[in-house]
Short mmCIF file of C-alpha atoms and ligand atoms in Angstrom, two decimals:
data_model
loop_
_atom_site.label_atom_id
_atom_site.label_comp_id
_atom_site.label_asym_id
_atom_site.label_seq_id
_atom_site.Cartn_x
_atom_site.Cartn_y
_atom_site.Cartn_z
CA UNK A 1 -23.51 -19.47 6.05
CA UNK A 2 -23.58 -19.38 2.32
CA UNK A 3 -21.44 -16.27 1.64
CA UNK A 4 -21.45 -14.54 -2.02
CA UNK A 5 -18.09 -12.87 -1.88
CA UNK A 6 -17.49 -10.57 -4.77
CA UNK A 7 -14.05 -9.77 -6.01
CA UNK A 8 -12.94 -13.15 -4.05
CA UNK A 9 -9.88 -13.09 -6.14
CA UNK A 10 -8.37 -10.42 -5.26
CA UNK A 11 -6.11 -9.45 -2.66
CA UNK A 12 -8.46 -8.94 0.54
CA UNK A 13 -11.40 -11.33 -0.73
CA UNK A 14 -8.81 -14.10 -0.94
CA UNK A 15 -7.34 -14.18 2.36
CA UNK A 16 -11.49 -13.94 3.72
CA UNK A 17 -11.86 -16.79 1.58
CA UNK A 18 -9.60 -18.74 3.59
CA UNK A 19 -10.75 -17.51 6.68
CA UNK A 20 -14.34 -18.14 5.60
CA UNK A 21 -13.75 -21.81 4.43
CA UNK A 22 -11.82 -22.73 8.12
CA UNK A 23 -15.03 -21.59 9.99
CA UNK A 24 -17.31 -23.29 8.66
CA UNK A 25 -18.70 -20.95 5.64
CA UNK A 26 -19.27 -21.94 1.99
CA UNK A 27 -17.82 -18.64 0.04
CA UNK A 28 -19.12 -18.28 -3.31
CA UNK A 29 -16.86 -16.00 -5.94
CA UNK A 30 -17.62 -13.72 -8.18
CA UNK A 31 -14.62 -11.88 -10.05
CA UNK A 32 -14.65 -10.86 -14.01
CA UNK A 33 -10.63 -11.03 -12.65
CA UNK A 34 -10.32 -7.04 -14.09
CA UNK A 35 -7.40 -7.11 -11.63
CA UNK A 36 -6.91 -10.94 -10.54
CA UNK A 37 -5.90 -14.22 -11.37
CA UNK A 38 -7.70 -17.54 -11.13
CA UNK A 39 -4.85 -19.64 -10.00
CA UNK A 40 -5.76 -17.95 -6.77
CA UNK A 41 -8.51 -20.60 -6.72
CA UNK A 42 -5.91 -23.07 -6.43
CA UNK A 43 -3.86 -21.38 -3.87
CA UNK A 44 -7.23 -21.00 -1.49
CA UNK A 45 -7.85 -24.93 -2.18
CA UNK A 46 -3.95 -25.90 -1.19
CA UNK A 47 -4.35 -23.76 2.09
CA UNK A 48 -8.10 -24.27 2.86
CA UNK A 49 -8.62 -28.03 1.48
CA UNK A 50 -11.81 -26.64 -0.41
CA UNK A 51 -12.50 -24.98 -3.41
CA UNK A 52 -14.72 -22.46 -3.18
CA UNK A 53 -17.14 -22.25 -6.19
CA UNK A 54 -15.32 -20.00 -8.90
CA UNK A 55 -18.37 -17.83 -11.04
CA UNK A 56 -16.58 -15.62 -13.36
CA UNK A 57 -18.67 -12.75 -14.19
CA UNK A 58 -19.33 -8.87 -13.72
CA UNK A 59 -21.07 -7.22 -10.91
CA UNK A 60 -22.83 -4.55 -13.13
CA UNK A 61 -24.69 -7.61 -15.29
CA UNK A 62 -27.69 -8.34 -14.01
CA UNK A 63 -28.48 -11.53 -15.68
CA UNK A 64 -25.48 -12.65 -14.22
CA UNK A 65 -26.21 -12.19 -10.86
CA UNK A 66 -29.99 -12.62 -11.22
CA UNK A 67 -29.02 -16.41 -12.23
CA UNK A 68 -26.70 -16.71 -9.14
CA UNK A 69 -29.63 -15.70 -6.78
CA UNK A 70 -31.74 -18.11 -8.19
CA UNK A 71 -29.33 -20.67 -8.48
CA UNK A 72 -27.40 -20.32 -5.10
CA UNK A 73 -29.54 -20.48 -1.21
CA UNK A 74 -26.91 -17.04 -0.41
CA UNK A 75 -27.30 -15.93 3.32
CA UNK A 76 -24.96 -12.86 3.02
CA UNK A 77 -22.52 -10.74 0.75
CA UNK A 78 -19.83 -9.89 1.19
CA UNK A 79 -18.60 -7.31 -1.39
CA UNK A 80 -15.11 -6.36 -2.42
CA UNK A 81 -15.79 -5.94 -5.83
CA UNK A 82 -14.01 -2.65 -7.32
CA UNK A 83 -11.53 -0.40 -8.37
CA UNK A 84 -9.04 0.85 -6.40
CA UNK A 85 -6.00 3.24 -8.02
CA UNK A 86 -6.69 6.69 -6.82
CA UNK A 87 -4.22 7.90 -9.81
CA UNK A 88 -6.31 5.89 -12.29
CA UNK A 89 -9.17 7.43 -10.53
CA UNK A 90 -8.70 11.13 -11.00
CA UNK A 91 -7.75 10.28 -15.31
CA UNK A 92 -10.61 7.76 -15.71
CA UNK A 93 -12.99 9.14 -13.41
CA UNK A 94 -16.49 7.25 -15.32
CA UNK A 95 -14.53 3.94 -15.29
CA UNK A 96 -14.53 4.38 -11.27
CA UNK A 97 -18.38 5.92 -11.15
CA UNK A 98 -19.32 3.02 -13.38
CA UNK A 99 -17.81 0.21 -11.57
CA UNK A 100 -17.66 1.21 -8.18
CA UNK A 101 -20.98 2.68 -7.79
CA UNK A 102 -23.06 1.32 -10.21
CA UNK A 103 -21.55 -2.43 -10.20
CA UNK A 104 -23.12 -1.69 -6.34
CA UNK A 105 -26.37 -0.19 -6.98
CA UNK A 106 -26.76 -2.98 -9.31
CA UNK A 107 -25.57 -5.68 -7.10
CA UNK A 108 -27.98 -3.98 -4.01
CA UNK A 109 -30.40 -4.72 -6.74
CA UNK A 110 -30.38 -7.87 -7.31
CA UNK A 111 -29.85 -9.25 -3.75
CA UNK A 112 -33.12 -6.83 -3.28
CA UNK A 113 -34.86 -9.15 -5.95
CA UNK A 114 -33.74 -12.49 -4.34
CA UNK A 115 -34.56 -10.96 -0.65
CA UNK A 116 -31.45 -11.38 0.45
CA UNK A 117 -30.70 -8.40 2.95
CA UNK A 118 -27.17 -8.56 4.37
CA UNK A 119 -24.16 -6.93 2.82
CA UNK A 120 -20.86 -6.05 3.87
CA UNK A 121 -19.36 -3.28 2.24
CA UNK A 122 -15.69 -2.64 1.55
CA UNK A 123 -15.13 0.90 2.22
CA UNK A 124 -12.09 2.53 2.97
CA UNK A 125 -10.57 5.17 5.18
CA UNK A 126 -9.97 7.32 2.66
CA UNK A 127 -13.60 8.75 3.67
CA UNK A 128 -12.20 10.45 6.10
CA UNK A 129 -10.20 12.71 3.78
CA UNK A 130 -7.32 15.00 5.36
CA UNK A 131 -8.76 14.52 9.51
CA UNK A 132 -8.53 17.05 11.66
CA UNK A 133 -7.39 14.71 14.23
CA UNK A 134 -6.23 11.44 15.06
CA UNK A 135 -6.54 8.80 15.79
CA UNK A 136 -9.82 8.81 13.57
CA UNK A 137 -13.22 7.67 15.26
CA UNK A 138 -16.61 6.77 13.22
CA UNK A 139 -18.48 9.77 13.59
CA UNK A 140 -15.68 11.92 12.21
CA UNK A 141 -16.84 14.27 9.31
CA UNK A 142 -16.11 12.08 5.73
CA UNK A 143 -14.87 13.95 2.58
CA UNK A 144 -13.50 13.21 -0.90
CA UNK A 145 -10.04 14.07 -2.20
CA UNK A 146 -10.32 12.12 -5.40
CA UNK A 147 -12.63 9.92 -7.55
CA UNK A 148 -11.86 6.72 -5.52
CA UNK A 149 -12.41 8.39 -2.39
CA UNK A 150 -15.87 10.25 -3.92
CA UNK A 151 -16.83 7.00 -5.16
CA UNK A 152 -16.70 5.22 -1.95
CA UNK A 153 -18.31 8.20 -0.18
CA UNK A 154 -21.43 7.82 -2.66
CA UNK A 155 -21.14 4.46 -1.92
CA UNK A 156 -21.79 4.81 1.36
CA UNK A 157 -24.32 7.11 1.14
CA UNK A 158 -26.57 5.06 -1.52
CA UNK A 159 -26.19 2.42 1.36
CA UNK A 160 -27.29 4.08 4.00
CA UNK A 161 -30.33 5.83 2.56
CA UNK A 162 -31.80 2.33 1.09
CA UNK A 163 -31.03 0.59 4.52
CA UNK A 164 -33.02 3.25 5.75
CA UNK A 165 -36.01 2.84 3.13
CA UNK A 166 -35.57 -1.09 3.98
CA UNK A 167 -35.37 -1.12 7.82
CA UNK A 168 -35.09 -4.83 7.83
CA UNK A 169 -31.73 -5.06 6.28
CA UNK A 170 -28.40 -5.12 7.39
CA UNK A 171 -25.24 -3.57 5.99
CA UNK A 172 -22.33 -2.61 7.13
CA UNK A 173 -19.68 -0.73 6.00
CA UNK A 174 -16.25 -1.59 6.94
CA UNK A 175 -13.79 1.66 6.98
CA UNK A 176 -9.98 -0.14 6.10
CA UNK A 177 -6.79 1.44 7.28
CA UNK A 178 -3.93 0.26 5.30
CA UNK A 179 -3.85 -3.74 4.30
CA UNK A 180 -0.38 -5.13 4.25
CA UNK A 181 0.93 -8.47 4.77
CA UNK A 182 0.20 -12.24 3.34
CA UNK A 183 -0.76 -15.04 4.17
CA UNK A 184 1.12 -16.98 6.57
CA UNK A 185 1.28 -20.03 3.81
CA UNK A 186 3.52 -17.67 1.37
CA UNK A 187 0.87 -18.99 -1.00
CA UNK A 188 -1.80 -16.06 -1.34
CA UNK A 189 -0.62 -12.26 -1.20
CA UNK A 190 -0.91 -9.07 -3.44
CA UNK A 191 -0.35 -9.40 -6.32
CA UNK A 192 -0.01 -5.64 -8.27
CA UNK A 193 -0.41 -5.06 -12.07
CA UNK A 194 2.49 -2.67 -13.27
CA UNK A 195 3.89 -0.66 -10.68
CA UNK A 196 2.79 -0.91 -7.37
CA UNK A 197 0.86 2.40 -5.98
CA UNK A 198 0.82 1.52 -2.42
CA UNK A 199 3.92 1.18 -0.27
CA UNK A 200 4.34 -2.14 0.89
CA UNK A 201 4.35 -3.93 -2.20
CA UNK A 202 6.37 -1.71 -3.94
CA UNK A 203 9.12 -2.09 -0.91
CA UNK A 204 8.51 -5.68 -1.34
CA UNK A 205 10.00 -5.53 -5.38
CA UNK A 206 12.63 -3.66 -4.41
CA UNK A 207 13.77 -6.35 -2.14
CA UNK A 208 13.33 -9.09 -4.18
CA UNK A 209 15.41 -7.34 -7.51
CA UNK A 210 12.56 -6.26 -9.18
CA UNK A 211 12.37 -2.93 -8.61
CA UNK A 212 16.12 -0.85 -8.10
CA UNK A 213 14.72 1.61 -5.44
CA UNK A 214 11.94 2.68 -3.29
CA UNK A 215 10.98 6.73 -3.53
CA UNK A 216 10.10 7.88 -0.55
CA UNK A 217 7.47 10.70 -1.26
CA UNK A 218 8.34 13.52 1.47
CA UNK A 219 10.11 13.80 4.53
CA UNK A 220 8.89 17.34 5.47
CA UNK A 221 5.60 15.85 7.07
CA UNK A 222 4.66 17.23 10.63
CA UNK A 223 5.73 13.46 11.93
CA UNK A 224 8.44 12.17 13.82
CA UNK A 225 10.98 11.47 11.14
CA UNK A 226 8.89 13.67 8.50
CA UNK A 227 7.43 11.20 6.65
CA UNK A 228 3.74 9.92 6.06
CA UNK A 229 2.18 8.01 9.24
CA UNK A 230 -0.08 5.20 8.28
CA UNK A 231 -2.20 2.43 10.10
CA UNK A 232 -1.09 -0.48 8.49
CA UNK A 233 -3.29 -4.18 9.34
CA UNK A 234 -2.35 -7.41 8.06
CA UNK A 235 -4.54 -8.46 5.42
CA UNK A 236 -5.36 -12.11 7.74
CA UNK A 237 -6.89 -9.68 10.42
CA UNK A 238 -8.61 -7.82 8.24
CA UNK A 239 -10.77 -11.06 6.77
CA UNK A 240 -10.97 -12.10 10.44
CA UNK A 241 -12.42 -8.35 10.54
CA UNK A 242 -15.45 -9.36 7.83
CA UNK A 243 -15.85 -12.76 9.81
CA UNK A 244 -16.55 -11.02 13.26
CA UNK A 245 -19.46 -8.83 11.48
CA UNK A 246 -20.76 -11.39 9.90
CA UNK A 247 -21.50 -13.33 12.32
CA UNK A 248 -22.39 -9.83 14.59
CA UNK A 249 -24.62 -8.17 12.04
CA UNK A 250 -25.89 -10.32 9.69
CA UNK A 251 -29.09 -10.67 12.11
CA UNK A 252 -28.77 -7.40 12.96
CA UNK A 253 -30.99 -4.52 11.05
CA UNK A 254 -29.23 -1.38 10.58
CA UNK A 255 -26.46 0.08 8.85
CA UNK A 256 -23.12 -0.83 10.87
CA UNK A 257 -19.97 1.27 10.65
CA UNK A 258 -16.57 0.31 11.68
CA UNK A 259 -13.27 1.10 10.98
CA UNK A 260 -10.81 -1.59 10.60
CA UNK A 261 -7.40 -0.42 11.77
CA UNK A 262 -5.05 -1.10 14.61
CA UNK A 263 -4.43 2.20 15.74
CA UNK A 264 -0.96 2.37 15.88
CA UNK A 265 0.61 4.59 13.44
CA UNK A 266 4.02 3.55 11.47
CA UNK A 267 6.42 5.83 8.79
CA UNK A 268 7.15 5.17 5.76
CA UNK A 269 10.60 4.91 7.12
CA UNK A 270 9.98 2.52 9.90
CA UNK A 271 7.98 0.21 7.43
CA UNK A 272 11.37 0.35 5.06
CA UNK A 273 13.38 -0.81 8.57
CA UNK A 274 11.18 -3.37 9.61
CA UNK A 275 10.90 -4.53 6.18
CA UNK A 276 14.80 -4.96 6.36
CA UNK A 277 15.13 -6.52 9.22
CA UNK A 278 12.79 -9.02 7.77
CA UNK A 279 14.27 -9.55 4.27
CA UNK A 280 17.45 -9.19 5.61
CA UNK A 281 18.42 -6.92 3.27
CA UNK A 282 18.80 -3.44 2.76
CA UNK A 283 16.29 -1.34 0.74
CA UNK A 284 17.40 1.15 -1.31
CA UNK A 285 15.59 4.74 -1.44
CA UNK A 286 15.23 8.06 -2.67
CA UNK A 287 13.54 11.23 -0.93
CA UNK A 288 11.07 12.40 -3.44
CA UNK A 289 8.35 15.37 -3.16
CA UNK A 290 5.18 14.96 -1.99
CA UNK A 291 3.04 12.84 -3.92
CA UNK A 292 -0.57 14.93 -4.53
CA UNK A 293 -3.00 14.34 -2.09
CA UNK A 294 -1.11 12.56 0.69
CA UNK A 295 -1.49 13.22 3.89
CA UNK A 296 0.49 13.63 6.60
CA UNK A 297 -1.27 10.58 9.03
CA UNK A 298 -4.02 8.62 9.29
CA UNK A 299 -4.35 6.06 11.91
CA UNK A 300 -7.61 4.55 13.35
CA UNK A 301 -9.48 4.36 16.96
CA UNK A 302 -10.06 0.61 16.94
CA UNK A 303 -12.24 0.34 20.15
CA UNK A 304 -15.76 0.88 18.62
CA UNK A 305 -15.15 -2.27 16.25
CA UNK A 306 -13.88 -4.14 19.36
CA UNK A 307 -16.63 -3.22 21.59
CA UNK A 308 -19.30 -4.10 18.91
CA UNK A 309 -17.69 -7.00 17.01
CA UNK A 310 -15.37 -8.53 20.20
CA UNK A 311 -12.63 -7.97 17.11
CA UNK A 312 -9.08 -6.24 17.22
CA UNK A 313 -6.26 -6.61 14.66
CA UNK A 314 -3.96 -9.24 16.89
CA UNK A 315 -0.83 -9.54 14.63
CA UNK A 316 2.75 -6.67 14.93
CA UNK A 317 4.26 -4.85 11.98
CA UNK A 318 6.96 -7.87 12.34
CA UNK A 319 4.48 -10.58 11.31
CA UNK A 320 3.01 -8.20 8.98
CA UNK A 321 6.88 -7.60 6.49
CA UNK A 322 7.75 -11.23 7.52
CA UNK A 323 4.56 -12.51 5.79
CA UNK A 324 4.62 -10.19 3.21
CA UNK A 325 8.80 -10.84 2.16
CA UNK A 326 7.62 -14.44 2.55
CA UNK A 327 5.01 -14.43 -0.07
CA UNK A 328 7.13 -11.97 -2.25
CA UNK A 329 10.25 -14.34 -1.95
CA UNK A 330 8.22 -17.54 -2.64
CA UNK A 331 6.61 -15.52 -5.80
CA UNK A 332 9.07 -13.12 -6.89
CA UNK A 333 6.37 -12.50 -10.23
CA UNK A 334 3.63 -13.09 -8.11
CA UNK A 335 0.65 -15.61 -9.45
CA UNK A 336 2.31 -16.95 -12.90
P1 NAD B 401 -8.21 -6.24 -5.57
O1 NAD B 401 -8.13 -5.45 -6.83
O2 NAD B 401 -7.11 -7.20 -5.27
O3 NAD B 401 -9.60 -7.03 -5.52
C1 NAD B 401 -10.77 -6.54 -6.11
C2 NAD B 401 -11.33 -7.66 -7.00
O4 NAD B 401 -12.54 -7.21 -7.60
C3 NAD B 401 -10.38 -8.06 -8.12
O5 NAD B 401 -10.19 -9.46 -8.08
C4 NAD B 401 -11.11 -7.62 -9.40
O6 NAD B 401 -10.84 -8.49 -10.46
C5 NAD B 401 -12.56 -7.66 -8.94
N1 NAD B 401 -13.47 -6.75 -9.66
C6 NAD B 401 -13.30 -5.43 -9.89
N2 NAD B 401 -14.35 -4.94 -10.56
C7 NAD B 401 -15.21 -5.98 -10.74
C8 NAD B 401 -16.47 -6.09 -11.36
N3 NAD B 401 -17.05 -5.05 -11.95
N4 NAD B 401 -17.07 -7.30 -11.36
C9 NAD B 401 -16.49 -8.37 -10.79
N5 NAD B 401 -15.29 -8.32 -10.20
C10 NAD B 401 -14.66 -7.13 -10.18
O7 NAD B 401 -8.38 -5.19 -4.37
P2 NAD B 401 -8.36 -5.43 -2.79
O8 NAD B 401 -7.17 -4.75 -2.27
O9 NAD B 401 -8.61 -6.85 -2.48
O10 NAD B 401 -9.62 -4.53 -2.39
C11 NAD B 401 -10.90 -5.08 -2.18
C12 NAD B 401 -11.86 -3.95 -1.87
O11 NAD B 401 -11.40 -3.25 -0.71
C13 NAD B 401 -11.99 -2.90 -2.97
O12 NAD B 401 -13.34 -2.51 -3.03
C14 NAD B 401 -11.13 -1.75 -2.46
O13 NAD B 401 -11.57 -0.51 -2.96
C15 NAD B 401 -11.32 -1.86 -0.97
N6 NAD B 401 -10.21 -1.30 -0.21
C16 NAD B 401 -8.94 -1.72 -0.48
C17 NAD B 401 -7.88 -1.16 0.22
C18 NAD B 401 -6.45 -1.55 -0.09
O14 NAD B 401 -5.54 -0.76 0.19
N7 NAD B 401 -6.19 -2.74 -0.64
C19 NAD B 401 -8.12 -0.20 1.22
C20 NAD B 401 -9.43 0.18 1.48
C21 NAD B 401 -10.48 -0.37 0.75
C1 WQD B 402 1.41 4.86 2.37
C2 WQD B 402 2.53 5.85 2.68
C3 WQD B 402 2.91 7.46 0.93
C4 WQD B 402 4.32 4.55 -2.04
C5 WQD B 402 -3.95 4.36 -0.31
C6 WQD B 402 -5.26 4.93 -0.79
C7 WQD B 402 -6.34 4.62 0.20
C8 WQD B 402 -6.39 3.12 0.52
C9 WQD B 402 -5.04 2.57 0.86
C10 WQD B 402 -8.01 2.02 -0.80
C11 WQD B 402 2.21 7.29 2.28
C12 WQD B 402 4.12 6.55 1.11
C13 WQD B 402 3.85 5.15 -0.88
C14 WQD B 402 5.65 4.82 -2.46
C15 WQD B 402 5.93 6.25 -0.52
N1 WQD B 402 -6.83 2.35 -0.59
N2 WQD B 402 4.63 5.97 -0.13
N3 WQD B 402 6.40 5.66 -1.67
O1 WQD B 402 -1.80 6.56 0.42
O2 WQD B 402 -2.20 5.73 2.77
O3 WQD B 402 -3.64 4.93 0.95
O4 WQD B 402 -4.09 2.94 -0.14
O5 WQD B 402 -9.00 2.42 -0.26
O6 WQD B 402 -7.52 5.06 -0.36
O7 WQD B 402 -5.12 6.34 -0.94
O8 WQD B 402 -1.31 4.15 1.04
O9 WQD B 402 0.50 2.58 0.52
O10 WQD B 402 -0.05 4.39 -1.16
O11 WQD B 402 1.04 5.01 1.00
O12 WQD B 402 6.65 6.98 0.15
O13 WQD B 402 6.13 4.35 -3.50
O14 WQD B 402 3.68 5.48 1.91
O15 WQD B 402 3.31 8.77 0.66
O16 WQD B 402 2.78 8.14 3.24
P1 WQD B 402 -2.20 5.48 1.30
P2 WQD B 402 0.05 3.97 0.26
#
């Protein structure tokens, strides 16, 4: 399939790139690189043998993606394309409305246009808010706890009420846990601007000097060692994740929701251990409070996604910190 993959740069959309290209697919990019590099091109071509087609551009102009439609025979979307810093988020709250939502609502647009009528969306589980329970299935209630969130909840809901006015389409809306991990290469990974917000990647500086130590935000959590619980999936399964509903639902009117987890829960503290073990290395850290809006875990149930897609994450927390301190060791600065 021809596959328009926005935000192909980045972090996820990279490794599906790969993944894409070795089944068969012909991924098209889109990025205005807001938060990637285009040597990633390069990397995907060294791993995959191909080079996908590069289109730099913005997903809210739509002359820009009127003239791919017309130019390119696309069969599918596939759409990472946003924003994702929750702090960012709750200070520049329009900058995440504007890109998030309406970069989608004008993308939806002009696939409507060109007839083309399958999309996967990158959604997150952040929906889900603070759950009552876990681990967390589909149909549990969604909520907002910050811009990021709110904007992938209206997201959503755009989504479903136009699949519903356009019965023939498909879209579905893929609900991540917590990407970690790197390519197996070392050559693709993430690659953060500034300081890292998420965990793994800010571990990952701290073992390779960049970074002096790790702060650990709470230890007072209702958890086994007190701190937060998170369903962390390497970033290869995830793409493999996009694959399986593509080829699933792309013939397949509806909207589709999954989540995309493991469902196994890990600490903060066991990801420092592992991440040890792996680096060989010890990483230093701090308790620090809370961080503001955390909560205490969030792991996935994973067997809806397998039943529907014949898909489950396959690879341990040990491949996940050995791929990630590999790609972090080979590229201490990341893509530079
Ligand atoms: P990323 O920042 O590495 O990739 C997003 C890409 O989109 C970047 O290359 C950026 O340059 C591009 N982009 C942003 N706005 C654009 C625009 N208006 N036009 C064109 N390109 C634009 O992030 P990622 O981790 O690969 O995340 C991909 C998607 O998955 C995002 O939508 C994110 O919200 C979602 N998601 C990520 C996580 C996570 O923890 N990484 C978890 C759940 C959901
Ligand atoms: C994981 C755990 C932290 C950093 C976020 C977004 C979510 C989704 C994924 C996009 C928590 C702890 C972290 C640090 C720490 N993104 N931690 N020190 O918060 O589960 O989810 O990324 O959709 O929307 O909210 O991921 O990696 O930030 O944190 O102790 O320096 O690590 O408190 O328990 P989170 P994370």
């Amino acid at each position: 399939m021809n596959v328009l993959v926005t935000g192909g740069s980045g972090y996820i959309g990279s490794h599906t790139c790969i993944q894409l290209l070795s089944a068969g697919h012909t991924p098209i990019v889109v990025d205005n690189l807001c938060n990637s590099n285009s040597l990633v091109l390069n990397r995907i071509e060294q791993v995959a043998g191909t080079r996908p087609l590069f289109l730099k551009g913005d997903i809210r102009d739509r002359a820009f993606l009127d003239s791919i439609f017309a130019t390119h025979d696309i069969d599918s979307v596939i759409h990472f394309a946003g924003l994702k810093a929750v702090g960012e988020s709750v200070a520049l709250p329009l900058k995440y409305y504007d890109n998030n939502v309406s970069g989608t609502l004008n993308l939806v647009s002009a696939m409507d246009r060109a007839e083309v009528k399958s999309l996967i969306f990158s959604s997150s589980a952040t929906v889900y808010g603070d759950p009552a329970s876990v681990p967390i299935r589909e149909d549990f209630p969604t909520s907002a706890t910050n811009p990021y969130g709110r904007s992938k909840l209206m997201v959503e809901e755009c989504l479903r009420d136009f699949q519903q006015a356009n019965p023939d389409w498909s879209i579905t809306l893929l609900r991540y846990f917590n990407p970690v991990g790197a390519h197996e290469s070392g050559l693709l990974g993430e690659d953060p601007q500034g300081t890292p917000n998420n965990l793994l990647p800010f571990v990952a500086q701290v073992a390779v000097g960049r970074r002096e130590k790790l702060g650990v935000f709470g230890n007072d959590y209702n958890t086994p060692d007190g701190t937060g619980v998170r369903d962390y999936i390497h970033v290869v399964d995830l793409a493999d994740g996009h694959l399986a509903a593509l080829d699933k639902m792309t013939h397949q009117p509806g909207t589709h929701i999954f989540n995309l987890g493991t469902g196994q829960g890990n600490s903060v503290l066991e990801m420092v251990h592992a991440f040890e073990a792996a680096a060989k290395r010890s990483i230093p850290y701090e308790i620090k409070p809370r961080r503001a809006g955390d909560i205490a875990e969030c792991y996935a149930d994973p067997a809806y996604a397998e039943a529907q897609l014949g898909w489950k994450a396959i690879r341990d927390l040990q491949t996940m910190v050995e791929d990630t301190w590999r790609w972090q060791s080979k590229n201490p600065h990341g893509y530079c």
